[in-house]
PDB file of C-alpha atoms in Angstrom:
ATOM      1  CA  MET A   1     -81.293 -30.053-193.579  1.00 80.00           C
ATOM      2  CA  LYS A   2     -83.333 -29.496-196.745  1.00 87.00           C
ATOM      3  CA  GLN A   3     -82.740 -30.709-200.279  1.00 91.00           C
ATOM      4  CA  PHE A   4     -84.610 -28.246-202.474  1.00 92.00           C
ATOM      5  CA  LEU A   5     -86.177 -29.583-205.638  1.00 93.00           C
ATOM      6  CA  TYR A   6     -87.982 -26.310-206.353  1.00 95.00           C
ATOM      7  CA  LEU A   7     -87.567 -22.792-204.942  1.00 94.00           C
ATOM      8  CA  ASP A   8     -89.357 -19.610-206.042  1.00 94.00           C
ATOM      9  CA  ILE A   9     -86.772 -17.068-204.916  1.00 91.00           C
ATOM     10  CA  ASP A  10     -88.894 -14.183-206.260  1.00 91.00           C
ATOM     11  CA  ILE A  11     -91.629 -14.883-203.687  1.00 93.00           C
ATOM     12  CA  VAL A  12     -88.997 -15.469-201.003  1.00 91.00           C
ATOM     13  CA  ASN A  13     -87.496 -12.034-201.727  1.00 87.00           C
ATOM     14  CA  SER A  14     -90.935 -10.429-201.697  1.00 90.00           C
ATOM     15  CA  ILE A  15     -91.780 -11.905-198.282  1.00 90.00           C
ATOM     16  CA  ILE A  16     -88.478 -10.744-196.819  1.00 86.00           C
ATOM     17  CA  ALA A  17     -88.855  -7.270-198.330  1.00 84.00           C
ATOM     18  CA  GLN A  18     -92.354  -6.790-196.911  1.00 86.00           C
ATOM     19  CA  SER A  19     -91.368  -8.134-193.509  1.00 80.00           C
ATOM     20  CA  ASN A  20     -88.187  -6.072-193.148  1.00 71.00           C
ATOM     21  CA  ASN A  21     -89.100  -2.826-194.949  1.00 64.00           C
ATOM     22  CA  GLY A  22     -86.394  -3.478-197.500  1.00 58.00           C
ATOM     23  CA  LEU A  23     -84.378  -6.049-199.360  1.00 53.00           C
ATOM     24  CA  VAL A  24     -80.803  -6.495-200.462  1.00 49.00           C
ATOM     25  CA  GLN A  25     -81.467  -7.238-204.133  1.00 48.00           C
ATOM     26  CA  THR A  26     -77.908  -7.868-205.310  1.00 46.00           C
ATOM     27  CA  LEU A  27     -74.595  -7.799-203.597  1.00 42.00           C
ATOM     28  CA  SER A  28     -71.850  -9.339-205.681  1.00 42.00           C
ATOM     29  CA  ASN A  29     -68.107  -9.470-206.038  1.00 42.00           C
ATOM     30  CA  GLU A  30     -66.999 -10.725-209.441  1.00 43.00           C
ATOM     31  CA  GLN A  31     -63.498 -11.650-210.561  1.00 40.00           C
ATOM     32  CA  GLU A  32     -62.599 -10.575-214.106  1.00 41.00           C
ATOM     33  CA  LYS A  33     -59.044 -11.761-214.692  1.00 40.00           C
ATOM     34  CA  SER A  34     -56.914  -9.465-212.516  1.00 37.00           C
ATOM     35  CA  LYS A  35     -59.650  -6.901-211.835  1.00 41.00           C
ATOM     36  CA  ALA A  36     -62.256  -7.386-209.105  1.00 42.00           C
ATOM     37  CA  GLU A  37     -65.358  -5.257-209.142  1.00 43.00           C
ATOM     38  CA  SER A  38     -67.847  -4.931-206.307  1.00 41.00           C
ATOM     39  CA  ASP A  39     -71.415  -3.810-206.787  1.00 42.00           C
ATOM     40  CA  ALA A  40     -74.015  -3.418-204.069  1.00 40.00           C
ATOM     41  CA  ILE A  41     -77.593  -2.399-204.771  1.00 38.00           C
ATOM     42  CA  THR A  42     -80.030  -1.955-201.921  1.00 39.00           C
ATOM     43  CA  SER A  43     -83.668  -1.006-201.774  1.00 38.00           C
ATOM     44  CA  SER A  44     -85.139   0.916-198.834  1.00 37.00           C
ATOM     45  CA  VAL A  45     -82.356  -0.097-196.518  1.00 37.00           C
ATOM     46  CA  GLN A  46     -82.040   2.288-193.613  1.00 37.00           C
ATOM     47  CA  ALA A  47     -78.850   3.059-191.730  1.00 35.00           C
ATOM     48  CA  ASP A  48     -80.632   2.495-188.434  1.00 38.00           C
ATOM     49  CA  GLY A  49     -80.708  -1.269-188.969  1.00 39.00           C
ATOM     50  CA  THR A  50     -84.323  -1.710-190.082  1.00 40.00           C
ATOM     51  CA  ILE A  51     -83.063  -4.245-192.613  1.00 42.00           C
ATOM     52  CA  GLY A  52     -82.960  -6.736-189.746  1.00 49.00           C
ATOM     53  CA  GLY A  53     -80.158  -8.854-188.382  1.00 56.00           C
ATOM     54  CA  SER A  54     -80.956 -11.868-190.531  1.00 61.00           C
ATOM     55  CA  ILE A  55     -80.837  -9.924-193.785  1.00 57.00           C
ATOM     56  CA  PHE A  56     -77.618  -8.214-192.761  1.00 58.00           C
ATOM     57  CA  ASN A  57     -76.064 -11.592-192.068  1.00 60.00           C
ATOM     58  CA  LEU A  58     -77.081 -12.774-195.538  1.00 60.00           C
ATOM     59  CA  ALA A  59     -75.458  -9.733-197.138  1.00 57.00           C
ATOM     60  CA  LYS A  60     -72.305 -10.183-195.071  1.00 56.00           C
ATOM     61  CA  ALA A  61     -72.185 -13.888-195.934  1.00 58.00           C
ATOM     62  CA  GLU A  62     -72.310 -13.117-199.652  1.00 55.00           C
ATOM     63  CA  VAL A  63     -69.444 -10.617-199.342  1.00 54.00           C
ATOM     64  CA  ASP A  64     -67.342 -13.144-197.402  1.00 56.00           C
ATOM     65  CA  LEU A  65     -68.077 -15.980-199.827  1.00 54.00           C
ATOM     66  CA  SER A  66     -67.623 -13.842-202.927  1.00 54.00           C
ATOM     67  CA  GLY A  67     -64.267 -12.614-201.636  1.00 55.00           C
ATOM     68  CA  LYS A  68     -62.949 -16.132-202.047  1.00 51.00           C
ATOM     69  CA  LEU A  69     -63.437 -15.828-205.798  1.00 50.00           C
ATOM     70  CA  GLU A  70     -60.616 -13.258-206.087  1.00 50.00           C
ATOM     71  CA  ALA A  71     -58.044 -16.051-206.244  1.00 49.00           C
ATOM     72  CA  ILE A  72     -59.879 -17.773-209.105  1.00 49.00           C
ATOM     73  CA  GLU A  73     -58.999 -16.754-212.650  1.00 49.00           C
ATOM     74  CA  ASN A  74     -60.705 -19.566-214.575  1.00 51.00           C
ATOM     75  CA  ASP A  75     -64.055 -18.343-215.958  1.00 53.00           C
ATOM     76  CA  THR A  76     -65.749 -21.732-215.593  1.00 50.00           C
ATOM     77  CA  SER A  77     -64.599 -22.112-211.991  1.00 52.00           C
ATOM     78  CA  THR A  78     -65.778 -18.612-211.191  1.00 51.00           C
ATOM     79  CA  PHE A  79     -69.201 -19.297-212.657  1.00 50.00           C
ATOM     80  CA  VAL A  80     -69.589 -22.565-210.740  1.00 49.00           C
ATOM     81  CA  SER A  81     -68.456 -20.951-207.499  1.00 54.00           C
ATOM     82  CA  LYS A  82     -70.924 -18.099-207.909  1.00 58.00           C
ATOM     83  CA  GLU A  83     -73.720 -20.617-208.561  1.00 60.00           C
ATOM     84  CA  ILE A  84     -72.882 -22.412-205.313  1.00 57.00           C
ATOM     85  CA  ILE A  85     -72.862 -19.115-203.396  1.00 58.00           C
ATOM     86  CA  SER A  86     -76.149 -18.050-204.951  1.00 63.00           C
ATOM     87  CA  LYS A  87     -77.884 -21.308-204.019  1.00 65.00           C
ATOM     88  CA  THR A  88     -76.478 -21.248-200.502  1.00 65.00           C
ATOM     89  CA  LEU A  89     -77.812 -17.746-199.884  1.00 73.00           C
ATOM     90  CA  HIS A  90     -81.181 -18.530-201.467  1.00 75.00           C
ATOM     91  CA  ASP A  91     -81.566 -21.508-199.132  1.00 80.00           C
ATOM     92  CA  ALA A  92     -80.800 -19.307-196.136  1.00 83.00           C
ATOM     93  CA  ALA A  93     -83.225 -16.659-197.409  1.00 87.00           C
ATOM     94  CA  PHE A  94     -85.997 -19.277-197.529  1.00 90.00           C
ATOM     95  CA  ASP A  95     -85.530 -20.008-193.819  1.00 89.00           C
ATOM     96  CA  ILE A  96     -85.929 -16.285-193.076  1.00 88.00           C
ATOM     97  CA  ALA A  97     -89.057 -16.029-195.243  1.00 91.00           C
ATOM     98  CA  TYR A  98     -90.474 -19.204-193.668  1.00 93.00           C
ATOM     99  CA  SER A  99     -90.161 -17.744-190.163  1.00 90.00           C
ATOM    100  CA  ASN A 100     -92.097 -14.669-191.326  1.00 90.00           C
ATOM    101  CA  ILE A 101     -95.082 -16.493-192.845  1.00 92.00           C
ATOM    102  CA  SER A 102     -95.448 -19.328-190.256  1.00 88.00           C
ATOM    103  CA  PRO A 103     -97.381 -21.672-192.587  1.00 93.00           C
ATOM    104  CA  LYS A 104    -100.141 -23.951-191.304  1.00 91.00           C
ATOM    105  CA  LYS A 105     -99.139 -27.616-191.239  1.00 90.00           C
ATOM    106  CA  PHE A 106    -101.828 -29.986-192.525  1.00 83.00           C
ATOM    107  CA  LYS A 107    -101.322 -33.726-192.194  1.00 78.00           C
ATOM    108  CA  MET A 108    -102.864 -36.314-194.499  1.00 75.00           C
ATOM    109  CA  GLY A 109    -106.359 -37.261-193.343  1.00 68.00           C
ATOM    110  CA  GLU A 110    -106.971 -34.126-191.267  1.00 67.00           C
ATOM    111  CA  ASP A 111    -109.954 -31.830-191.874  1.00 61.00           C
ATOM    112  CA  ASN A 112    -108.022 -29.075-193.594  1.00 61.00           C
ATOM    113  CA  SER A 113    -109.961 -25.789-193.477  1.00 62.00           C
ATOM    114  CA  ASP A 114    -107.974 -23.910-196.112  1.00 70.00           C
ATOM    115  CA  GLU A 115    -108.742 -20.270-196.914  1.00 82.00           C
ATOM    116  CA  TYR A 116    -107.626 -18.066-199.791  1.00 84.00           C
ATOM    117  CA  GLY A 117    -104.263 -16.504-198.997  1.00 88.00           C
ATOM    118  CA  ASP A 118    -103.305 -19.038-196.315  1.00 91.00           C
ATOM    119  CA  TYR A 119     -99.697 -20.179-196.235  1.00 94.00           C
ATOM    120  CA  VAL A 120     -99.569 -23.957-195.819  1.00 94.00           C
ATOM    121  CA  GLU A 121     -96.968 -26.675-195.391  1.00 95.00           C
ATOM    122  CA  LEU A 122     -97.856 -30.080-196.803  1.00 93.00           C
ATOM    123  CA  THR A 123     -95.827 -33.252-196.389  1.00 93.00           C
ATOM    124  CA  ARG A 124     -97.253 -35.947-198.639  1.00 90.00           C
ATOM    125  CA  VAL A 125     -96.479 -38.710-201.083  1.00 91.00           C
ATOM    126  CA  PHE A 126     -97.406 -36.629-204.124  1.00 90.00           C
ATOM    127  CA  ASP A 127     -98.035 -37.852-207.646  1.00 87.00           C
ATOM    128  CA  PHE A 128     -95.789 -35.988-210.065  1.00 89.00           C
ATOM    129  CA  VAL A 129     -97.514 -35.317-213.392  1.00 85.00           C
ATOM    130  CA  ASP A 130     -95.512 -34.328-216.465  1.00 86.00           C
ATOM    131  CA  ILE A 131     -98.063 -33.719-219.233  1.00 83.00           C
ATOM    132  CA  GLU A 132     -95.496 -33.191-222.015  1.00 83.00           C
ATOM    133  CA  TYR A 133     -93.715 -36.454-221.163  1.00 81.00           C
ATOM    134  CA  LEU A 134     -96.973 -38.425-220.972  1.00 80.00           C
ATOM    135  CA  ASP A 135     -98.167 -36.948-224.261  1.00 82.00           C
ATOM    136  CA  LYS A 136     -94.954 -38.042-226.024  1.00 82.00           C
ATOM    137  CA  LEU A 137     -95.610 -41.643-224.995  1.00 80.00           C
ATOM    138  CA  PHE A 138     -98.462 -41.663-227.506  1.00 81.00           C
ATOM    139  CA  ASP A 139     -96.359 -40.518-230.468  1.00 81.00           C
ATOM    140  CA  LYS A 140     -96.242 -42.854-233.460  1.00 77.00           C
ATOM    141  CA  ASN A 141     -94.006 -45.865-232.705  1.00 76.00           C
ATOM    142  CA  GLY A 142     -93.840 -44.676-229.099  1.00 78.00           C
ATOM    143  CA  LEU A 143     -94.144 -46.689-225.893  1.00 82.00           C
ATOM    144  CA  ILE A 144     -97.938 -46.972-226.083  1.00 86.00           C
ATOM    145  CA  ASP A 145     -97.736 -48.620-229.513  1.00 88.00           C
ATOM    146  CA  PHE A 146     -95.387 -51.157-227.935  1.00 88.00           C
ATOM    147  CA  PHE A 147     -97.871 -51.767-225.083  1.00 88.00           C
ATOM    148  CA  LYS A 148    -100.706 -52.276-227.586  1.00 89.00           C
ATOM    149  CA  LYS A 149     -98.594 -54.720-229.635  1.00 90.00           C
ATOM    150  CA  THR A 150     -97.580 -56.660-226.496  1.00 91.00           C
ATOM    151  CA  SER A 151    -101.193 -56.839-225.316  1.00 90.00           C
ATOM    152  CA  ARG A 152    -102.413 -58.067-228.720  1.00 89.00           C
ATOM    153  CA  GLU A 153     -99.741 -60.766-228.847  1.00 90.00           C
ATOM    154  CA  LYS A 154    -100.658 -61.934-225.338  1.00 90.00           C
ATOM    155  CA  ILE A 155    -104.349 -62.187-226.280  1.00 89.00           C
ATOM    156  CA  GLU A 156    -103.530 -64.117-229.467  1.00 86.00           C
ATOM    157  CA  THR A 157    -101.215 -66.489-227.558  1.00 88.00           C
ATOM    158  CA  GLU A 158    -103.891 -67.231-224.955  1.00 85.00           C
ATOM    159  CA  ALA A 159    -106.474 -67.819-227.695  1.00 81.00           C
ATOM    160  CA  SER A 160    -104.099 -70.198-229.459  1.00 82.00           C
ATOM    161  CA  ALA A 161    -103.526 -72.129-226.234  1.00 81.00           C
ATOM    162  CA  ALA A 162    -107.300 -72.424-225.712  1.00 75.00           C
ATOM    163  CA  THR A 163    -107.753 -74.118-229.102  1.00 78.00           C
ATOM    164  CA  GLU A 164    -104.737 -76.385-228.749  1.00 78.00           C
ATOM    165  CA  GLY A 165    -105.648 -80.031-229.164  1.00 75.00           C
ATOM    166  CA  MET A 166    -108.662 -79.407-231.414  1.00 78.00           C
ATOM    167  CA  ASN A 167    -108.828 -81.260-234.663  1.00 77.00           C
ATOM    168  CA  ARG A 168    -109.159 -79.557-238.059  1.00 76.00           C
ATOM    169  CA  GLU A 169    -112.941 -79.821-238.128  1.00 77.00           C
ATOM    170  CA  GLN A 170    -113.311 -78.335-234.642  1.00 74.00           C
ATOM    171  CA  LEU A 171    -110.919 -75.490-235.527  1.00 72.00           C
ATOM    172  CA  ARG A 172    -112.918 -74.761-238.677  1.00 75.00           C
ATOM    173  CA  THR A 173    -116.095 -74.566-236.602  1.00 77.00           C
ATOM    174  CA  VAL A 174    -114.759 -72.198-233.925  1.00 74.00           C
ATOM    175  CA  SER A 175    -112.312 -70.231-236.088  1.00 77.00           C
ATOM    176  CA  SER A 176    -114.676 -67.362-236.916  1.00 80.00           C
ATOM    177  CA  LYS A 177    -115.868 -67.095-233.312  1.00 82.00           C
ATOM    178  CA  VAL A 178    -112.302 -67.095-231.934  1.00 79.00           C
ATOM    179  CA  LYS A 179    -111.224 -64.366-234.347  1.00 83.00           C
ATOM    180  CA  GLY A 180    -114.203 -62.268-233.311  1.00 85.00           C
ATOM    181  CA  GLU A 181    -113.392 -62.683-229.615  1.00 85.00           C
ATOM    182  CA  ILE A 182    -109.724 -61.820-230.228  1.00 86.00           C
ATOM    183  CA  LYS A 183    -110.713 -58.650-232.070  1.00 88.00           C
ATOM    184  CA  LYS A 184    -113.124 -57.693-229.290  1.00 89.00           C
ATOM    185  CA  LEU A 185    -110.446 -58.150-226.591  1.00 89.00           C
ATOM    186  CA  VAL A 186    -107.791 -56.290-228.616  1.00 90.00           C
ATOM    187  CA  ASP A 187    -110.183 -53.388-229.257  1.00 91.00           C
ATOM    188  CA  ALA A 188    -111.045 -53.209-225.531  1.00 91.00           C
ATOM    189  CA  SER A 189    -107.346 -53.205-224.620  1.00 89.00           C
ATOM    190  CA  ASN A 190    -106.530 -50.478-227.150  1.00 89.00           C
ATOM    191  CA  LYS A 191    -109.471 -48.381-225.947  1.00 91.00           C
ATOM    192  CA  GLN A 192    -108.000 -48.243-222.443  1.00 88.00           C
ATOM    193  CA  TYR A 193    -104.865 -46.578-223.790  1.00 86.00           C
ATOM    194  CA  ASP A 194    -106.842 -44.321-226.140  1.00 88.00           C
ATOM    195  CA  ASP A 195    -109.017 -43.150-223.245  1.00 84.00           C
ATOM    196  CA  ILE A 196    -105.898 -42.276-221.256  1.00 82.00           C
ATOM    197  CA  HIS A 197    -104.584 -40.252-224.204  1.00 85.00           C
ATOM    198  CA  GLU A 198    -107.882 -38.362-224.434  1.00 83.00           C
ATOM    199  CA  MET A 199    -107.681 -37.568-220.722  1.00 78.00           C
ATOM    200  CA  ILE A 200    -104.094 -36.305-221.057  1.00 80.00           C
ATOM    201  CA  THR A 201    -105.066 -34.137-224.037  1.00 82.00           C
ATOM    202  CA  ALA A 202    -107.984 -32.655-222.071  1.00 76.00           C
ATOM    203  CA  PHE A 203    -105.754 -32.056-219.055  1.00 74.00           C
ATOM    204  CA  LYS A 204    -103.201 -30.300-221.271  1.00 77.00           C
ATOM    205  CA  GLN A 205    -105.873 -27.940-222.577  1.00 76.00           C
ATOM    206  CA  LEU A 206    -107.378 -27.251-219.152  1.00 73.00           C
ATOM    207  CA  LEU A 207    -104.154 -26.258-217.380  1.00 75.00           C
ATOM    208  CA  PRO A 208    -101.504 -23.728-218.478  1.00 76.00           C
ATOM    209  CA  TYR A 209     -98.781 -25.746-216.706  1.00 80.00           C
ATOM    210  CA  SER A 210     -97.113 -28.879-218.025  1.00 84.00           C
ATOM    211  CA  ARG A 211     -95.780 -30.103-214.655  1.00 90.00           C
ATOM    212  CA  MET A 212     -97.541 -30.359-211.303  1.00 87.00           C
ATOM    213  CA  LEU A 213     -97.838 -32.258-208.037  1.00 91.00           C
ATOM    214  CA  ILE A 214    -101.167 -33.839-207.073  1.00 87.00           C
ATOM    215  CA  SER A 215    -102.129 -35.339-203.715  1.00 87.00           C
ATOM    216  CA  SER A 216    -104.923 -37.841-203.102  1.00 83.00           C
ATOM    217  CA  ASP A 217    -106.506 -35.496-200.539  1.00 85.00           C
ATOM    218  CA  GLY A 218    -107.203 -32.764-203.076  1.00 84.00           C
ATOM    219  CA  TYR A 219    -104.122 -30.536-203.410  1.00 89.00           C
ATOM    220  CA  LEU A 220    -103.012 -29.399-206.868  1.00 89.00           C
ATOM    221  CA  ILE A 221     -99.596 -27.720-207.093  1.00 92.00           C
ATOM    222  CA  PRO A 222     -98.623 -26.299-210.520  1.00 92.00           C
ATOM    223  CA  LEU A 223     -94.858 -25.980-211.029  1.00 93.00           C
ATOM    224  CA  ASP A 224     -93.020 -23.362-213.105  1.00 93.00           C
ATOM    225  CA  ASP A 225     -89.952 -24.775-214.889  1.00 91.00           C
ATOM    226  CA  LYS A 226     -87.725 -21.762-214.159  1.00 92.00           C
ATOM    227  CA  TYR A 227     -87.792 -22.362-210.387  1.00 93.00           C
ATOM    228  CA  PHE A 228     -86.681 -25.995-210.442  1.00 93.00           C
ATOM    229  CA  ARG A 229     -83.373 -26.710-208.714  1.00 90.00           C
ATOM    230  CA  ILE A 230     -83.081 -30.052-210.519  1.00 89.00           C
ATOM    231  CA  ASN A 231     -83.755 -31.231-214.061  1.00 89.00           C
ATOM    232  CA  PRO A 232     -87.580 -31.387-213.984  1.00 87.00           C
ATOM    233  CA  SER A 233     -87.698 -34.132-216.614  1.00 83.00           C
ATOM    234  CA  ASN A 234     -86.082 -36.470-214.049  1.00 81.00           C
ATOM    235  CA  LEU A 235     -88.422 -35.708-211.144  1.00 81.00           C
ATOM    236  CA  GLY A 236     -91.001 -38.450-211.715  1.00 79.00           C
ATOM    237  CA  PHE A 237     -88.318 -41.143-212.116  1.00 81.00           C
ATOM    238  CA  LYS A 238     -85.597 -40.013-209.733  1.00 85.00           C
ATOM    239  CA  TYR A 239     -87.588 -38.829-206.703  1.00 86.00           C
ATOM    240  CA  GLY A 240     -90.302 -40.470-204.625  1.00 86.00           C
ATOM    241  CA  GLY A 241     -91.611 -40.838-201.086  1.00 90.00           C
ATOM    242  CA  GLU A 242     -92.770 -38.015-198.854  1.00 92.00           C
ATOM    243  CA  ILE A 243     -91.964 -34.527-200.135  1.00 93.00           C
ATOM    244  CA  THR A 244     -92.743 -31.231-198.412  1.00 95.00           C
ATOM    245  CA  CYS A 245     -94.354 -28.295-200.206  1.00 95.00           C
ATOM    246  CA  VAL A 246     -94.646 -24.792-198.731  1.00 96.00           C
ATOM    247  CA  GLY A 247     -96.963 -22.431-200.574  1.00 95.00           C
ATOM    248  CA  MET A 248    -100.053 -20.243-200.618  1.00 95.00           C
ATOM    249  CA  VAL A 249    -103.681 -21.220-201.220  1.00 92.00           C
ATOM    250  CA  THR A 250    -104.656 -19.260-204.336  1.00 90.00           C
ATOM    251  CA  ASN A 251    -107.778 -21.072-205.530  1.00 85.00           C
ATOM    252  CA  ILE A 252    -110.361 -23.559-204.282  1.00 83.00           C
ATOM    253  CA  ILE A 253    -112.242 -25.478-206.955  1.00 78.00           C
ATOM    254  CA  GLY A 254    -115.306 -27.098-205.443  1.00 70.00           C
ATOM    255  CA  THR A 255    -118.975 -27.950-205.772  1.00 64.00           C
ATOM    256  CA  ASP A 256    -119.942 -24.664-204.135  1.00 59.00           C
ATOM    257  CA  THR A 257    -118.075 -22.481-206.650  1.00 58.00           C
ATOM    258  CA  ASN A 258    -121.019 -22.018-209.035  1.00 60.00           C
ATOM    259  CA  PRO A 259    -120.976 -18.767-211.011  1.00 57.00           C
ATOM    260  CA  CYS A 260    -122.997 -16.057-209.235  1.00 57.00           C
ATOM    261  CA  ASP A 261    -124.419 -14.766-212.517  1.00 56.00           C
ATOM    262  CA  ASP A 262    -125.664 -17.379-215.002  1.00 62.00           C
ATOM    263  CA  LYS A 263    -125.669 -14.717-217.722  1.00 67.00           C
ATOM    264  CA  ASN A 264    -121.922 -14.177-217.347  1.00 64.00           C
ATOM    265  CA  ILE A 265    -120.560 -16.411-220.107  1.00 66.00           C
ATOM    266  CA  PHE A 266    -116.954 -16.138-218.855  1.00 62.00           C
ATOM    267  CA  ALA A 267    -117.856 -17.217-215.317  1.00 62.00           C
ATOM    268  CA  THR A 268    -119.976 -20.052-216.687  1.00 65.00           C
ATOM    269  CA  LEU A 269    -117.155 -21.283-218.926  1.00 64.00           C
ATOM    270  CA  GLN A 270    -114.671 -21.164-216.047  1.00 62.00           C
ATOM    271  CA  PHE A 271    -117.066 -23.159-213.867  1.00 65.00           C
ATOM    272  CA  THR A 272    -117.414 -25.750-216.648  1.00 65.00           C
ATOM    273  CA  VAL A 273    -113.629 -25.998-216.956  1.00 65.00           C
ATOM    274  CA  ASN A 274    -113.294 -26.391-213.167  1.00 66.00           C
ATOM    275  CA  GLU A 275    -115.886 -29.172-213.152  1.00 66.00           C
ATOM    276  CA  ALA A 276    -114.027 -30.989-215.930  1.00 63.00           C
ATOM    277  CA  LEU A 277    -110.790 -30.632-213.976  1.00 66.00           C
ATOM    278  CA  ARG A 278    -112.370 -32.042-210.811  1.00 63.00           C
ATOM    279  CA  ALA A 279    -113.642 -35.017-212.824  1.00 63.00           C
ATOM    280  CA  ILE A 280    -110.178 -35.798-214.219  1.00 63.00           C
ATOM    281  CA  LEU A 281    -108.035 -35.391-211.103  1.00 67.00           C
ATOM    282  CA  PRO A 282    -107.422 -38.602-209.098  1.00 61.00           C
ATOM    283  CA  THR A 283    -109.018 -37.516-205.810  1.00 66.00           C
ATOM    284  CA  LYS A 284    -112.231 -38.269-203.937  1.00 68.00           C
ATOM    285  CA  GLU A 285    -112.284 -34.840-202.277  1.00 70.00           C
ATOM    286  CA  GLU A 286    -115.127 -32.488-203.218  1.00 73.00           C
ATOM    287  CA  ASN A 287    -112.803 -29.474-203.252  1.00 79.00           C
ATOM    288  CA  ILE A 288    -109.544 -29.148-205.181  1.00 82.00           C
ATOM    289  CA  CYS A 289    -107.180 -26.758-203.397  1.00 86.00           C
ATOM    290  CA  VAL A 290    -104.721 -25.027-205.745  1.00 89.00           C
ATOM    291  CA  ILE A 291    -101.401 -24.121-204.106  1.00 93.00           C
ATOM    292  CA  HIS A 292     -98.923 -21.600-205.505  1.00 95.00           C
ATOM    293  CA  PRO A 293     -95.651 -23.244-204.411  1.00 96.00           C
ATOM    294  CA  ILE A 294     -92.800 -21.349-202.775  1.00 96.00           C
ATOM    295  CA  ALA A 295     -90.609 -24.388-202.193  1.00 96.00           C
ATOM    296  CA  VAL A 296     -90.649 -28.153-202.674  1.00 95.00           C
ATOM    297  CA  PHE A 297     -88.026 -30.123-200.771  1.00 95.00           C
ATOM    298  CA  TYR A 298     -86.976 -33.202-198.837  1.00 92.00           C
ATOM    299  CA  GLU A 299     -86.577 -32.484-195.140  1.00 84.00           C
TER     300      GLU A 299
END
């Protein structure tokens, strides 16, 4: 049983279409008050059964499920029911597509010899990165300002405790030195947060995606908001542990990806960007493997 967090049904449909010489694009039965209207659109579906038994079963399942909507006259109920049917069929379609691509399964710690165009299945404890959310933490009066204030107060409290018991003359002697040390520690603490903000800003400029999964063994998985099955703003907080990603290797960013022509300014710039990305990502691997995700789910 799978709980899908993310599912690119467009790629799923494409895989099924290419594998079965055709695809049932839509097959619906909608209830509009007392009038039911059926509409079936097929693409390259042959009468001799080349659509395949699995696809036919999907189409039949949608007709059977949609038929149950005829007794529902409430628009909201109809919409919800159709959403449930749609998700159910999409989940089943993924299983069909999965059997056609037979992805390679790479475990953590294995020598993964990925190639462009390979379908892979990765089960990892991924780090979920939400750039927009992290960037908002640094807004004025945001959480980072609170962290800086808390850190400063802690440093001042510890300094005060260190001078406790000194007489007035001793305090006068060390006062200037203590203030200097406090300022130095506060500045060092603030710099840590400022450096993080600079890294987030650079990351935001380097990548056209605001959400992604990153693994410690060098996999980078950009996520498109429109394919999430959950509220993506909750992913980092609500979900954890091992998650499975099925997708295709579309890019490998490594030390051996130097531009072939040093005079090609575009290739040189892209190489520079890739090097900056490798420096920022939290991995010790020499190569960063970019995966175009088809599905992300709990097994």
